[in-house]
Tab-separated table of C-alpha atoms in Angstrom:
chain	number	residue	atom	x	y	z
A	931	ASP	CA	-21.893	-5.828	-19.953
A	932	LEU	CA	-18.874	-4.420	-18.094
A	933	LEU	CA	-20.889	-4.178	-14.899
A	934	GLY	CA	-21.902	-7.830	-15.060
A	935	GLY	CA	-25.614	-7.107	-14.732
A	936	PHE	CA	-27.807	-4.986	-12.542
A	937	ILE	CA	-28.538	-5.874	-8.928
A	938	LYS	CA	-31.180	-3.183	-8.546
A	939	LYS	CA	-33.153	-1.217	-11.083
A	940	GLU	CA	-31.947	2.115	-9.676
A	941	GLN	CA	-28.597	1.400	-11.317
A	942	LEU	CA	-30.211	2.461	-14.581
A	943	LEU	CA	-29.678	6.014	-13.349
A	944	GLU	CA	-25.907	5.414	-13.568
A	945	ILE	CA	-26.178	5.039	-17.350
A	946	TYR	CA	-25.000	8.100	-19.230
A	947	SER	CA	-27.976	10.291	-20.274
A	948	PHE	CA	-30.507	8.066	-18.473
A	949	ASP	CA	-32.339	10.647	-16.416
A	950	GLN	CA	-34.890	10.472	-13.605
A	951	GLU	CA	-37.789	11.190	-15.973
A	952	ARG	CA	-36.933	8.220	-18.183
A	953	TYR	CA	-36.411	6.055	-15.100
A	954	ASP	CA	-39.786	7.041	-13.636
A	955	GLY	CA	-41.487	6.119	-16.904
A	956	LEU	CA	-39.864	2.676	-17.074
A	957	SER	CA	-39.208	1.551	-13.517
A	958	ASP	CA	-42.560	-0.206	-13.042
A	959	ASN	CA	-41.767	-2.397	-16.076
A	960	VAL	CA	-38.212	-3.267	-15.079
A	961	SER	CA	-37.122	-6.208	-12.987
A	962	VAL	CA	-33.711	-7.615	-12.136
A	963	ASP	CA	-32.544	-11.168	-11.641
A	964	ILE	CA	-29.484	-11.088	-9.406
A	965	SER	CA	-28.833	-14.783	-10.024
A	966	LYS	CA	-27.572	-13.804	-13.489
A	967	VAL	CA	-25.044	-11.262	-12.245
A	968	LYS	CA	-21.497	-12.048	-13.372
A	969	LYS	CA	-19.191	-12.206	-10.365
A	970	ILE	CA	-15.485	-11.514	-10.132
A	971	ASN	CA	-13.401	-13.979	-8.158
A	972	ILE	CA	-11.064	-11.733	-6.194
A	973	ASN	CA	-8.794	-14.708	-5.479
A	974	THR	CA	-8.148	-15.564	-9.121
A	975	ALA	CA	-9.075	-12.581	-11.308
A	976	ALA	CA	-6.229	-10.854	-13.097
A	977	LEU	CA	-5.640	-7.132	-12.795
A	978	ASP	CA	-6.867	-6.535	-16.355
A	979	GLU	CA	-10.122	-8.368	-15.688
A	980	MET	CA	-10.859	-6.494	-12.473
A	981	LYS	CA	-10.058	-3.012	-13.768
A	982	LYS	CA	-12.668	-3.392	-16.513
A	983	HIS	CA	-15.444	-3.400	-13.931
A	984	PRO	CA	-16.977	0.095	-13.600
A	985	TYR	CA	-16.807	0.049	-9.796
A	986	ILE	CA	-13.181	-1.123	-9.660
A	987	LYS	CA	-10.616	1.419	-10.792
A	988	TYR	CA	-7.048	0.462	-11.692
A	989	ASN	CA	-5.701	1.463	-8.274
A	990	LEU	CA	-8.147	-0.791	-6.441
A	991	ALA	CA	-7.586	-3.706	-8.815
A	992	ASN	CA	-3.843	-3.355	-8.325
A	993	LEU	CA	-4.270	-3.172	-4.548
A	994	ILE	CA	-6.404	-6.347	-4.530
A	995	VAL	CA	-3.838	-8.261	-6.593
A	996	ASN	CA	-0.923	-7.076	-4.447
A	997	TYR	CA	-2.742	-7.817	-1.201
A	998	ARG	CA	-3.500	-11.309	-2.484
A	999	LYS	CA	0.164	-11.855	-3.390
A	1000	GLN	CA	1.354	-10.721	0.036
A	1001	HIS	CA	-1.306	-12.298	2.263
A	1002	GLY	CA	-2.730	-15.196	0.246
A	1003	ASN	CA	-6.291	-15.696	-0.852
A	1004	PHE	CA	-9.141	-13.731	0.628
A	1005	LYS	CA	-11.229	-15.836	3.007
A	1006	SER	CA	-14.319	-13.726	2.338
A	1007	ALA	CA	-15.230	-10.874	0.026
A	1008	GLU	CA	-15.632	-8.684	3.108
A	1009	GLU	CA	-11.865	-8.808	3.627
A	1010	ILE	CA	-11.413	-6.198	0.895
A	1011	LYS	CA	-12.754	-3.710	3.438
A	1012	LYS	CA	-9.265	-3.885	4.965
A	1013	LEU	CA	-7.911	-2.127	1.884
A	1014	ASP	CA	-7.482	1.625	2.201
A	1015	LEU	CA	-9.400	2.370	-0.989
A	1016	VAL	CA	-12.543	0.486	0.070
A	1017	ASN	CA	-15.013	2.358	2.240
A	1018	ASP	CA	-18.458	1.110	3.294
A	1019	GLU	CA	-20.209	2.838	0.398
A	1020	LEU	CA	-17.946	1.304	-2.229
A	1021	PHE	CA	-18.129	-2.103	-0.586
A	1022	SER	CA	-21.929	-2.062	-0.629
A	1023	LYS	CA	-21.849	-1.363	-4.386
A	1024	LEU	CA	-19.163	-3.975	-5.054
A	1025	ALA	CA	-20.199	-6.829	-2.770
A	1026	PRO	CA	-22.847	-8.370	-5.073
A	1027	TYR	CA	-20.244	-8.603	-7.829
A	1028	LEU	CA	-17.536	-10.299	-5.775
A	1029	THR	CA	-16.869	-13.908	-4.949
A	1030	ILE	CA	-13.992	-15.926	-3.532
A	1031	GLU	CA	-15.027	-19.183	-5.208
């Protein structure tokens, strides 16, 4: 629930005590529907809402809110790559969960 849904079935491996053996036994029977993923609007979401997401720690949520206050709304989700805490790997995990609308 905190994640907002899965965008790929491999994310099951991020679940505590969900190992590769269990994944291998289930993966053929699992599908994901990315249209049902809950997105976070980085232009309107409060700090408390953002920091609940497993991929967004408090420091990043705070940085997003402060950047937004100083520079105005993000024009695209990709703009969070400008933030020091966001590298390409983190952005690729986060991008499907972000929106500006």
